Short mmCIF file of C-alpha atoms in Angstrom, two decimals:
data_model
loop_
_atom_site.label_atom_id
_atom_site.label_comp_id
_atom_site.label_asym_id
_atom_site.label_seq_id
_atom_site.Cartn_x
_atom_site.Cartn_y
_atom_site.Cartn_z
CA UNK A 1 33.85 -43.62 -50.20
CA UNK A 2 33.63 -40.09 -51.30
CA UNK A 3 31.46 -39.35 -49.31
CA UNK A 4 32.37 -40.63 -46.09
CA UNK A 5 36.21 -39.57 -46.81
CA UNK A 6 34.40 -36.14 -46.89
CA UNK A 7 32.47 -35.90 -43.48
CA UNK A 8 36.37 -37.51 -41.60
CA UNK A 9 37.93 -34.17 -40.85
CA UNK A 10 34.42 -32.58 -39.66
CA UNK A 11 34.36 -34.79 -37.24
CA UNK A 12 37.91 -34.58 -35.71
CA UNK A 13 37.92 -30.98 -36.47
CA UNK A 14 34.29 -30.29 -34.72
CA UNK A 15 35.94 -32.34 -31.43
CA UNK A 16 38.52 -29.68 -31.81
CA UNK A 17 37.28 -26.39 -31.93
CA UNK A 18 33.65 -24.83 -30.81
CA UNK A 19 31.30 -26.34 -32.39
CA UNK A 20 27.59 -24.35 -33.66
CA UNK A 21 25.24 -24.79 -30.83
CA UNK A 22 21.62 -23.66 -31.92
CA UNK A 23 20.73 -20.51 -30.15
CA UNK A 24 16.82 -19.45 -31.93
CA UNK A 25 15.85 -20.85 -29.34
CA UNK A 26 16.72 -18.57 -26.70
CA UNK A 27 16.68 -16.07 -28.73
CA UNK A 28 12.56 -17.13 -29.11
CA UNK A 29 12.40 -17.42 -25.09
CA UNK A 30 13.18 -14.55 -24.60
CA UNK A 31 11.46 -12.19 -27.47
CA UNK A 32 8.16 -15.04 -25.60
CA UNK A 33 9.34 -13.29 -22.11
CA UNK A 34 9.80 -9.55 -23.27
CA UNK A 35 6.20 -9.39 -25.84
CA UNK A 36 4.44 -11.19 -22.60
CA UNK A 37 5.61 -8.12 -19.91
CA UNK A 38 5.36 -5.99 -22.35
CA UNK A 39 1.14 -6.63 -22.71
CA UNK A 40 1.22 -6.63 -18.72
CA UNK A 41 2.48 -3.45 -19.24
CA UNK A 42 -0.09 -1.73 -22.54
CA UNK A 43 -2.02 -3.32 -19.79
CA UNK A 44 -2.03 -0.47 -17.40
CA UNK A 45 -0.42 1.90 -19.57
CA UNK A 46 -3.44 4.01 -19.88
CA UNK A 47 -4.08 5.12 -15.66
CA UNK A 48 -1.54 6.19 -16.25
CA UNK A 49 -2.04 9.94 -15.24
CA UNK A 50 -4.35 12.61 -13.72
CA UNK A 51 -6.27 12.06 -17.44
CA UNK A 52 -6.35 8.53 -16.84
CA UNK A 53 -8.35 5.38 -17.83
CA UNK A 54 -10.03 3.93 -14.52
CA UNK A 55 -9.77 0.08 -15.02
CA UNK A 56 -13.06 -2.09 -13.93
CA UNK A 57 -11.97 -5.47 -11.98
CA UNK A 58 -14.36 -8.21 -11.99
CA UNK A 59 -13.26 -11.38 -9.27
CA UNK A 60 -14.33 -14.66 -9.87
CA UNK A 61 -16.58 -14.32 -6.90
CA UNK A 62 -17.95 -11.63 -8.47
CA UNK A 63 -17.05 -8.98 -6.33
CA UNK A 64 -16.63 -5.29 -8.73
CA UNK A 65 -13.55 -3.88 -7.78
CA UNK A 66 -13.35 0.11 -9.65
CA UNK A 67 -9.36 1.03 -9.35
CA UNK A 68 -6.92 3.21 -11.58
CA UNK A 69 -3.71 2.26 -9.31
CA UNK A 70 -2.12 0.21 -10.34
CA UNK A 71 -0.50 -1.86 -7.64
CA UNK A 72 -4.47 -3.02 -7.46
CA UNK A 73 -5.09 -3.31 -10.99
CA UNK A 74 -1.61 -5.89 -11.53
CA UNK A 75 -2.42 -7.70 -8.00
CA UNK A 76 -5.97 -8.86 -9.80
CA UNK A 77 -4.49 -10.17 -12.35
CA UNK A 78 -3.86 -12.94 -13.46
CA UNK A 79 -0.48 -13.52 -14.78
CA UNK A 80 0.23 -16.97 -15.31
CA UNK A 81 3.92 -16.52 -18.15
CA UNK A 82 6.87 -16.37 -15.28
CA UNK A 83 7.76 -13.57 -17.27
CA UNK A 84 5.07 -11.10 -17.05
CA UNK A 85 4.97 -11.89 -13.17
CA UNK A 86 7.77 -9.86 -12.72
CA UNK A 87 6.10 -7.21 -13.14
CA UNK A 88 3.47 -7.63 -11.13
CA UNK A 89 6.24 -8.36 -8.48
CA UNK A 90 7.94 -4.98 -9.13
CA UNK A 91 4.30 -3.19 -8.33
CA UNK A 92 4.45 -4.42 -5.30
CA UNK A 93 7.29 -3.47 -4.61
CA UNK A 94 7.09 0.20 -5.91
CA UNK A 95 4.46 0.24 -3.72
CA UNK A 96 6.48 -1.24 0.12
CA UNK A 97 9.02 0.97 -0.93
CA UNK A 98 6.96 4.30 -2.03
CA UNK A 99 3.66 4.20 -2.10
CA UNK A 100 2.71 5.90 -5.00
CA UNK A 101 4.32 5.63 -8.70
CA UNK A 102 2.66 1.52 -9.39
CA UNK A 103 1.69 2.45 -12.67
CA UNK A 104 4.78 4.69 -14.21
CA UNK A 105 7.30 2.53 -12.81
CA UNK A 106 5.10 -0.98 -14.83
CA UNK A 107 5.04 1.41 -18.12
CA UNK A 108 8.82 2.68 -18.10
CA UNK A 109 9.87 -1.11 -17.62
CA UNK A 110 7.78 -1.78 -20.68
CA UNK A 111 9.32 0.88 -22.63
CA UNK A 112 12.49 -0.12 -21.58
CA UNK A 113 11.04 -3.84 -22.80
CA UNK A 114 10.27 -2.64 -26.30
CA UNK A 115 14.31 -1.00 -27.23
CA UNK A 116 15.72 -3.69 -25.63
CA UNK A 117 14.07 -5.57 -28.61
CA UNK A 118 14.74 -3.41 -31.18
CA UNK A 119 18.89 -3.52 -29.74
CA UNK A 120 18.40 -7.01 -29.46
CA UNK A 121 17.71 -7.12 -33.06
CA UNK A 122 20.26 -5.14 -34.04
CA UNK A 123 22.77 -7.79 -32.58
CA UNK A 124 23.65 -6.27 -28.98
CA UNK A 125 24.67 -8.96 -26.89
CA UNK A 126 22.06 -8.86 -23.52
CA UNK A 127 24.96 -8.81 -20.68
CA UNK A 128 25.89 -5.67 -22.77
CA UNK A 129 22.38 -3.90 -23.03
CA UNK A 130 22.52 -4.82 -18.95
CA UNK A 131 25.52 -3.49 -17.84
CA UNK A 132 24.83 -0.33 -19.91
CA UNK A 133 21.43 0.16 -18.45
CA UNK A 134 22.52 -0.39 -15.21
CA UNK A 135 25.36 2.65 -15.55
CA UNK A 136 22.72 4.83 -17.54
CA UNK A 137 20.16 4.26 -13.97
CA UNK A 138 23.15 5.40 -11.79
CA UNK A 139 23.32 8.72 -13.74
CA UNK A 140 20.16 8.83 -13.91
CA UNK A 141 19.69 9.18 -10.49
CA UNK A 142 22.10 11.72 -9.92
CA UNK A 143 20.08 14.22 -12.84
CA UNK A 144 17.12 13.66 -10.79
CA UNK A 145 18.81 14.11 -7.43
CA UNK A 146 20.06 17.65 -9.05
CA UNK A 147 16.63 18.48 -9.37
CA UNK A 148 15.01 17.55 -6.70
CA UNK A 149 14.27 21.04 -4.21
CA UNK A 150 15.16 20.27 -0.87
CA UNK A 151 11.61 20.27 0.84
CA UNK A 152 11.21 21.45 5.26
CA UNK A 153 8.43 19.27 7.07
CA UNK A 154 7.91 22.54 8.62
CA UNK A 155 5.96 23.74 5.36
CA UNK A 156 2.91 22.31 5.29
CA UNK A 157 2.09 23.45 2.35
CA UNK A 158 4.82 21.49 0.21
CA UNK A 159 3.97 18.77 1.56
CA UNK A 160 -0.40 19.45 0.39
CA UNK A 161 0.75 19.76 -2.83
CA UNK A 162 2.67 17.13 -3.28
CA UNK A 163 -0.44 14.92 -1.42
CA UNK A 164 -3.09 16.48 -4.09
CA UNK A 165 -0.49 15.29 -7.43
CA UNK A 166 -0.69 12.02 -6.05
CA UNK A 167 -4.41 12.54 -5.29
CA UNK A 168 -5.15 13.84 -8.75
CA UNK A 169 -4.82 11.30 -11.07
CA UNK A 170 -7.45 8.63 -8.90
CA UNK A 171 -11.32 8.21 -8.85
CA UNK A 172 -11.82 10.76 -6.25
CA UNK A 173 -10.10 13.28 -7.41
CA UNK A 174 -12.16 15.71 -6.86
CA UNK A 175 -11.90 15.37 -3.39
CA UNK A 176 -7.98 16.47 -3.25
CA UNK A 177 -8.57 19.83 -1.74
CA UNK A 178 -10.32 17.52 1.51
CA UNK A 179 -8.05 14.71 1.85
CA UNK A 180 -4.36 15.76 0.80
CA UNK A 181 -4.12 17.99 4.26
CA UNK A 182 -5.77 15.28 5.79
CA UNK A 183 -3.41 13.10 5.27
CA UNK A 184 -0.47 15.07 5.81
CA UNK A 185 -1.67 15.84 9.44
CA UNK A 186 -1.75 12.23 9.89
CA UNK A 187 1.26 11.60 9.20
CA UNK A 188 2.70 13.87 11.38
CA UNK A 189 1.03 13.24 14.08
CA UNK A 190 2.82 9.69 13.95
CA UNK A 191 6.34 11.52 13.56
CA UNK A 192 8.29 10.32 16.82
CA UNK A 193 10.43 13.15 17.32
CA UNK A 194 13.51 11.04 18.80
CA UNK A 195 12.63 8.97 15.14
CA UNK A 196 12.18 11.65 12.72
CA UNK A 197 13.01 9.80 9.62
CA UNK A 198 11.01 6.72 9.98
CA UNK A 199 6.95 6.19 9.66
CA UNK A 200 5.11 3.33 10.61
CA UNK A 201 2.08 3.38 8.20
CA UNK A 202 0.02 0.87 11.51
CA UNK A 203 0.11 3.89 13.50
CA UNK A 204 -2.68 5.08 10.98
CA UNK A 205 -5.69 3.67 11.36
CA UNK A 206 -8.24 2.90 8.58
CA UNK A 207 -11.70 2.87 9.33
CA UNK A 208 -14.45 1.83 6.37
CA UNK A 209 -18.14 3.45 6.89
CA UNK A 210 -20.59 3.04 3.80
CA UNK A 211 -23.15 6.02 4.02
CA UNK A 212 -22.71 10.29 3.47
CA UNK A 213 -19.89 11.33 0.76
CA UNK A 214 -16.15 11.08 0.24
CA UNK A 215 -16.44 15.12 1.96
CA UNK A 216 -17.77 13.23 5.15
CA UNK A 217 -14.28 12.07 5.77
CA UNK A 218 -12.68 12.77 9.11
CA UNK A 219 -9.47 12.50 11.31
CA UNK A 220 -10.29 11.35 14.14
CA UNK A 221 -7.77 11.99 17.04
CA UNK A 222 -9.02 8.51 19.22
CA UNK A 223 -10.65 5.59 18.42
CA UNK A 224 -13.15 4.80 16.47
CA UNK A 225 -14.45 1.08 16.77
CA UNK A 226 -17.00 -0.12 13.22
CA UNK A 227 -19.10 -2.13 16.19
CA UNK A 228 -21.86 -1.20 18.63
CA UNK A 229 -22.00 -1.69 22.02
CA UNK A 230 -23.24 -4.69 23.26
CA UNK A 231 -26.78 -3.40 25.10
CA UNK A 232 -28.77 -5.89 24.56
CA UNK A 233 -29.24 -5.98 28.65
CA UNK A 234 -29.27 -2.36 28.87
CA UNK A 235 -25.59 -0.96 29.21
CA UNK A 236 -24.52 2.30 28.80
CA UNK A 237 -24.37 3.87 25.86
CA UNK A 238 -21.90 7.18 26.90
CA UNK A 239 -19.73 6.40 29.40
CA UNK A 240 -17.88 10.26 31.03
CA UNK A 241 -14.26 10.00 32.29
CA UNK A 242 -13.67 6.37 31.33
CA UNK A 243 -11.01 3.91 32.18
CA UNK A 244 -10.74 1.55 30.07
CA UNK A 245 -9.65 -2.16 30.19
CA UNK A 246 -7.85 -4.08 27.09
CA UNK A 247 -9.05 -8.10 28.18
CA UNK A 248 -7.95 -11.34 26.57
CA UNK A 249 -9.67 -13.35 28.78
CA UNK A 250 -14.08 -14.53 28.77
CA UNK A 251 -16.67 -13.19 31.47
CA UNK A 252 -18.68 -16.31 31.12
CA UNK A 253 -19.08 -19.29 33.05
CA UNK A 254 -15.45 -22.41 32.14
CA UNK A 255 -15.46 -24.68 29.50
CA UNK A 256 -13.78 -28.53 30.52
CA UNK A 257 -10.45 -28.80 28.02
CA UNK A 258 -11.74 -31.76 26.70
CA UNK A 259 -14.52 -32.56 25.33
CA UNK A 260 -17.27 -34.46 27.64
CA UNK A 261 -21.04 -34.45 28.35
CA UNK A 262 -22.10 -33.90 31.76
CA UNK A 263 -25.28 -35.75 33.23
CA UNK A 264 -27.06 -34.19 35.47
CA UNK A 265 -29.73 -36.59 36.70
CA UNK A 266 -30.98 -34.63 39.79
CA UNK A 267 -33.00 -31.02 39.31
CA UNK A 268 -31.09 -29.60 42.54
CA UNK A 269 -27.58 -30.11 41.12
CA UNK A 270 -28.85 -28.08 37.69
CA UNK A 271 -29.76 -25.73 40.30
CA UNK A 272 -26.46 -26.04 42.14
CA UNK A 273 -24.61 -25.39 39.36
CA UNK A 274 -26.69 -21.97 38.10
CA UNK A 275 -26.05 -20.93 40.80
CA UNK A 276 -22.03 -21.74 40.38
CA UNK A 277 -22.10 -19.88 37.16
CA UNK A 278 -23.34 -17.03 38.30
CA UNK A 279 -21.32 -16.56 41.22
CA UNK A 280 -18.53 -17.52 39.39
CA UNK A 281 -19.56 -14.85 36.40
CA UNK A 282 -20.44 -11.97 39.66
CA UNK A 283 -16.91 -12.43 41.27
CA UNK A 284 -15.18 -11.32 38.04
CA UNK A 285 -17.89 -8.42 37.85
CA UNK A 286 -16.61 -7.20 40.79
CA UNK A 287 -12.77 -7.22 40.75
CA UNK A 288 -13.24 -5.57 37.69
CA UNK A 289 -15.50 -3.15 39.07
CA UNK A 290 -13.20 -2.97 42.31
CA UNK A 291 -10.73 -1.64 40.14
CA UNK A 292 -12.91 1.36 38.34
CA UNK A 293 -13.03 -0.35 35.68
CA UNK A 294 -16.02 1.41 33.46
CA UNK A 295 -15.18 0.32 29.27
CA UNK A 296 -14.15 -2.79 28.30
CA UNK A 297 -12.89 -3.77 24.48
CA UNK A 298 -12.80 -7.20 24.54
CA UNK A 299 -11.28 -10.11 22.23
CA UNK A 300 -12.88 -12.02 19.92
CA UNK A 301 -12.35 -15.82 21.41
CA UNK A 302 -12.89 -19.03 19.73
CA UNK A 303 -12.73 -21.32 22.14
CA UNK A 304 -16.05 -20.43 23.83
CA UNK A 305 -18.33 -17.16 24.01
CA UNK A 306 -16.58 -14.30 25.43
CA UNK A 307 -19.55 -13.09 26.82
CA UNK A 308 -23.01 -15.18 27.71
CA UNK A 309 -26.24 -13.11 28.35
CA UNK A 310 -25.58 -13.63 31.85
CA UNK A 311 -23.00 -12.05 32.01
CA UNK A 312 -23.45 -8.36 30.14
CA UNK A 313 -26.35 -8.19 31.87
CA UNK A 314 -24.21 -8.35 35.11
CA UNK A 315 -22.19 -5.95 33.53
CA UNK A 316 -25.46 -3.32 32.21
CA UNK A 317 -26.09 -3.48 36.29
CA UNK A 318 -22.63 -2.64 37.24
CA UNK A 319 -22.84 -0.26 34.57
CA UNK A 320 -20.07 -1.33 32.38
CA UNK A 321 -20.12 0.08 28.45
CA UNK A 322 -18.72 -3.19 26.28
CA UNK A 323 -17.55 -2.94 23.28
CA UNK A 324 -17.04 -7.71 22.18
CA UNK A 325 -15.33 -9.08 19.17
CA UNK A 326 -12.59 -6.45 19.03
CA UNK A 327 -9.76 -8.57 16.39
CA UNK A 328 -7.03 -9.79 16.99
CA UNK A 329 -4.91 -7.61 15.04
CA UNK A 330 -6.11 -4.69 16.33
CA UNK A 331 -5.57 -5.24 19.82
CA UNK A 332 -1.63 -3.95 19.14
CA UNK A 333 -3.21 -0.53 17.58
CA UNK A 334 -6.20 0.11 20.72
CA UNK A 335 -3.77 -0.36 23.50
CA UNK A 336 -0.37 1.91 21.68
CA UNK A 337 -3.68 4.16 20.91
CA UNK A 338 -5.00 3.74 25.26
CA UNK A 339 -1.34 3.75 26.43
CA UNK A 340 -2.13 0.56 28.57
CA UNK A 341 -2.10 -2.87 29.02
CA UNK A 342 -3.62 -5.90 27.76
CA UNK A 343 -4.88 -8.00 30.27
CA UNK A 344 -4.65 -11.65 29.90
CA UNK A 345 -6.41 -13.58 32.92
CA UNK A 346 -8.54 -12.02 35.78
CA UNK A 347 -6.10 -12.03 38.31
CA UNK A 348 -3.75 -9.32 36.49
CA UNK A 349 -6.44 -6.71 36.81
CA UNK A 350 -5.57 -3.74 38.26
CA UNK A 351 -5.69 0.05 38.31
CA UNK A 352 -2.76 0.50 36.64
CA UNK A 353 -3.04 -1.19 33.41
CA UNK A 354 -5.76 0.47 32.72
CA UNK A 355 -5.72 3.49 29.44
CA UNK A 356 -8.01 6.62 30.85
CA UNK A 357 -10.36 8.87 28.36
CA UNK A 358 -12.62 11.53 28.10
CA UNK A 359 -15.84 10.61 26.70
CA UNK A 360 -16.56 7.17 25.34
CA UNK A 361 -19.95 7.21 23.33
CA UNK A 362 -21.67 5.43 20.16
CA UNK A 363 -22.75 7.45 18.09
CA UNK A 364 -24.96 6.75 14.67
CA UNK A 365 -23.39 7.71 11.52
CA UNK A 366 -25.26 6.10 8.14
CA UNK A 367 -27.77 3.07 8.76
CA UNK A 368 -25.34 1.71 11.25
CA UNK A 369 -23.31 2.81 14.83
CA UNK A 370 -19.81 3.78 15.63
CA UNK A 371 -17.96 4.11 18.60
CA UNK A 372 -15.32 6.90 19.35
CA UNK A 373 -13.56 7.18 22.12
CA UNK A 374 -11.99 10.61 22.76
CA UNK A 375 -9.72 12.71 25.11
CA UNK A 376 -7.16 9.58 25.55
CA UNK A 377 -4.30 10.35 28.62
CA UNK A 378 -1.36 10.70 27.22
CA UNK A 379 -2.61 9.21 24.11
CA UNK A 380 0.51 7.41 22.02
CA UNK A 381 1.41 8.35 18.58
CA UNK A 382 -1.23 6.67 16.42
CA UNK A 383 -4.65 8.13 14.09
CA UNK A 384 -7.73 7.81 13.19
CA UNK A 385 -9.43 7.99 9.27
CA UNK A 386 -12.94 8.34 9.05
CA UNK A 387 -13.39 7.27 5.55
CA UNK A 388 -17.62 7.59 4.59
CA UNK A 389 -18.65 7.00 1.18
CA UNK A 390 -21.96 6.47 -1.00
CA UNK A 391 -20.85 3.00 -2.31
CA UNK A 392 -18.52 0.26 -1.82
CA UNK A 393 -16.81 1.16 -4.86
CA UNK A 394 -16.39 4.10 -3.84
CA UNK A 395 -15.24 3.62 -0.40
CA UNK A 396 -12.97 1.37 -1.20
CA UNK A 397 -11.21 3.36 -3.76
CA UNK A 398 -10.91 6.55 -1.16
CA UNK A 399 -9.35 4.69 1.53
CA UNK A 400 -6.42 3.10 -2.05
CA UNK A 401 -5.89 6.10 -2.43
CA UNK A 402 -5.61 7.59 0.76
CA UNK A 403 -2.74 5.42 1.56
CA UNK A 404 -1.65 6.42 -1.79
CA UNK A 405 -1.24 9.99 -0.43
CA UNK A 406 -0.09 9.46 2.97
CA UNK A 407 2.54 6.81 1.42
CA UNK A 408 3.42 10.28 -0.33
CA UNK A 409 4.13 12.00 2.82
CA UNK A 410 6.15 9.46 4.07
CA UNK A 411 8.09 9.45 1.88
CA UNK A 412 8.45 12.65 2.15
CA UNK A 413 9.61 12.51 5.80
CA UNK A 414 12.26 9.44 4.82
CA UNK A 415 14.08 12.11 1.84
CA UNK A 416 13.15 15.63 2.30
CA UNK A 417 13.20 16.29 -1.44
CA UNK A 418 10.34 16.75 -3.53
CA UNK A 419 10.71 17.14 -7.77
CA UNK A 420 8.26 18.58 -10.43
CA UNK A 421 5.77 16.42 -11.64
CA UNK A 422 3.76 16.39 -15.24
CA UNK A 423 6.94 14.24 -17.45
CA UNK A 424 9.47 16.89 -16.24
CA UNK A 425 11.95 14.83 -15.12
CA UNK A 426 11.58 12.37 -17.78
CA UNK A 427 11.85 14.46 -20.49
CA UNK A 428 15.64 16.09 -18.34
CA UNK A 429 16.46 12.98 -17.65
CA UNK A 430 16.26 11.77 -21.65
CA UNK A 431 17.57 14.91 -22.77
CA UNK A 432 20.60 14.42 -20.73
CA UNK A 433 20.90 10.94 -20.85
CA UNK A 434 21.25 11.92 -24.98
CA UNK A 435 23.64 13.97 -24.15
CA UNK A 436 25.38 11.77 -22.29
CA UNK A 437 25.45 9.42 -24.64
CA UNK A 438 27.26 11.21 -27.34
CA UNK A 439 29.79 11.14 -25.00
CA UNK A 440 30.44 7.79 -24.59
CA UNK A 441 31.83 4.81 -26.51
CA UNK A 442 31.38 1.17 -28.87
CA UNK A 443 28.28 -0.01 -27.54
CA UNK A 444 27.01 1.74 -24.23
CA UNK A 445 26.43 4.57 -26.33
CA UNK A 446 23.76 2.86 -28.61
CA UNK A 447 21.88 1.53 -25.20
CA UNK A 448 22.35 4.74 -22.82
CA UNK A 449 21.04 6.52 -26.01
CA UNK A 450 17.44 4.03 -26.19
CA UNK A 451 17.30 3.79 -22.67
CA UNK A 452 16.88 8.13 -23.01
CA UNK A 453 14.11 7.61 -25.59
CA UNK A 454 12.60 5.01 -24.02
CA UNK A 455 11.97 7.00 -20.42
CA UNK A 456 9.88 9.54 -22.84
CA UNK A 457 6.76 7.41 -23.15
CA UNK A 458 6.31 8.72 -19.51
CA UNK A 459 5.20 12.40 -20.87
CA UNK A 460 4.30 10.62 -24.13
CA UNK A 461 1.73 8.39 -21.46
CA UNK A 462 0.31 11.38 -20.22
CA UNK A 463 -0.57 13.21 -23.08
CA UNK A 464 -2.68 10.81 -24.79
CA UNK A 465 -4.15 10.00 -21.87
CA UNK A 466 -5.09 13.36 -21.92
CA UNK A 467 -6.26 13.38 -25.77
CA UNK A 468 -3.82 16.10 -26.41
CA UNK A 469 -1.15 15.26 -29.86
CA UNK A 470 1.39 13.30 -28.05
CA UNK A 471 4.04 13.92 -30.94
CA UNK A 472 3.52 17.98 -30.56
CA UNK A 473 3.36 18.98 -27.04
CA UNK A 474 6.62 16.42 -27.10
CA UNK A 475 8.69 17.50 -29.24
CA UNK A 476 7.54 20.78 -27.69
CA UNK A 477 8.89 19.66 -24.01
CA UNK A 478 12.47 18.87 -26.03
CA UNK A 479 12.29 22.09 -27.69
CA UNK A 480 11.08 23.91 -23.61
CA UNK A 481 14.10 21.84 -21.70
CA UNK A 482 16.60 22.20 -24.27
CA UNK A 483 16.08 25.47 -23.46
CA UNK A 484 17.31 25.22 -20.43
CA UNK A 485 13.19 24.85 -18.68
CA UNK A 486 13.87 22.35 -16.20
CA UNK A 487 10.22 22.46 -15.39
CA UNK A 488 8.67 22.54 -18.65
CA UNK A 489 5.43 19.86 -18.05
CA UNK A 490 2.19 18.81 -19.74
CA UNK A 491 -0.18 20.64 -17.21
CA UNK A 492 -3.35 18.27 -18.60
CA UNK A 493 -6.00 20.53 -16.76
CA UNK A 494 -4.96 23.90 -20.36
CA UNK A 495 -3.70 21.51 -22.68
CA UNK A 496 -0.51 22.96 -22.78
CA UNK A 497 3.33 23.53 -21.49
CA UNK A 498 3.89 25.17 -18.44
CA UNK A 499 6.24 25.25 -16.09
CA UNK A 500 4.56 22.83 -13.84
CA UNK A 501 6.37 23.64 -10.69
CA UNK A 502 4.56 26.91 -9.62
CA UNK A 503 1.39 24.91 -11.09
CA UNK A 504 1.74 23.00 -7.83
CA UNK A 505 2.68 19.60 -9.37
CA UNK A 506 5.13 17.85 -7.69
CA UNK A 507 6.35 14.49 -6.42
CA UNK A 508 8.61 13.27 -3.55
CA UNK A 509 12.22 12.40 -5.56
CA UNK A 510 11.81 8.72 -3.76
CA UNK A 511 8.76 8.26 -5.95
CA UNK A 512 11.14 8.96 -9.49
CA UNK A 513 14.32 7.20 -8.14
CA UNK A 514 12.23 3.88 -6.96
CA UNK A 515 10.60 3.37 -9.80
CA UNK A 516 14.05 4.13 -12.00
CA UNK A 517 15.88 1.81 -9.86
CA UNK A 518 13.10 -0.74 -9.82
CA UNK A 519 12.33 -0.76 -13.34
CA UNK A 520 15.82 -0.83 -14.73
CA UNK A 521 16.59 -3.79 -12.49
CA UNK A 522 13.53 -5.17 -13.30
CA UNK A 523 14.55 -5.68 -16.93
CA UNK A 524 18.16 -6.31 -16.52
CA UNK A 525 16.37 -9.66 -14.94
CA UNK A 526 13.95 -10.38 -17.82
CA UNK A 527 16.67 -9.99 -20.35
CA UNK A 528 19.20 -12.49 -18.33
CA UNK A 529 16.81 -14.96 -18.83
CA UNK A 530 17.54 -17.41 -21.49
CA UNK A 531 15.43 -21.09 -21.07
CA UNK A 532 12.69 -21.87 -19.07
CA UNK A 533 12.45 -25.19 -17.30
CA UNK A 534 9.82 -26.40 -16.66
CA UNK A 535 10.23 -29.05 -13.69
CA UNK A 536 7.32 -31.08 -12.89
#
């Protein structure tokens, strides 16, 4: 009786006031999320910087990729934990925004999460951490912008420096002297004077061809097809003063729209059918020849053969060079380059829709052949890069590295500021945020201070990957920055600390700013999650 009497007031009191809710599960889920995301960050941490290691990725189909591009590594990883997937998305978005710094952004996010765990263990509320992170990232952007050096697009040297910094951390770093100027020229040739801030990297086409070495990579003013000319019927393989037509119809006898079979009982009827076919094709080729066209690019066809042996024979007789099986996605690029219009029907075949070039020829390269179109009249603002490599792994990695270098130049076109590399901006940020944290009050100052500490992960990892003593290097870096040497950074080649701007290690401002904003956004999102609900 006494027991019930004691338990009764508890019931009434609990209905009036807030009852105690068990928060353990929410903390566990937050901890699990952070741990999973940090595991992903640690996986790519070793591939940061010029002395970073490469990862060998073996896919389910047995194909092997060797790379140290953060976005590629994370893309190919099969990540199951939802919070860890957010880090994969994070590196993807950095790849879209800036193109470079995909490893950096994940490493920063991992370091921030580590600091968040410590703060959470000390009983700081996630919302407080999240808001402080936001404030600190805004402040960090101001600090970075104050450090940046403006650059002009006419200053080719600076552009090449930043492209070669991006290439130095790649597998093909020994070729950076060749690939960096190539990337700069490629981007500058597609910048439209009317819209100077916009660069569409789809206007730079990268064609990969096995054979040779990366040294043989070249920039082609014109078009390159990784195909042979169709010369089964002995057509020409080189045409000068070419008039080029891009056609989307088939030069072959028509088929019926419905599936049916035609039964021919009589041999004379058979002859008539063949004769009709021949006349049909000849009629088409006469129309083509009448416009003076002597090079045909034929789009791949799904419905029926784009060209038959018979039509190839007649085209060869008419001295028309044929390149068949042009991919559908390439049509837009080709017409933009050649400054011509695609022709969808034989009836619309007119001279004004043709493109003009000085020379179309087939060139032997390695064990295969390619077709080059050079000297194009009124060429659109596009360019083609022909990448060579001794094996498929080197080729793919060269393409990825070149893409990163192109993105770096694109960043500089969009936002014309350079910033030092080699861990200099991160240490400077860490120092200035640490000083700012002392001015703030309450929990905010704790959170900002831990944000500042987290940024030291970049120079620490750079030193660690280069086999230097990270603690000594980072301490020395802090010391230099405290003395006012803003651009002091880790010189990985000499293994000591130097003024990194004089060593030509530079990166675009956009890469650093977007890395910090995206990383903080991602961390704030992970912090805000307190439960995972699986829906069947």
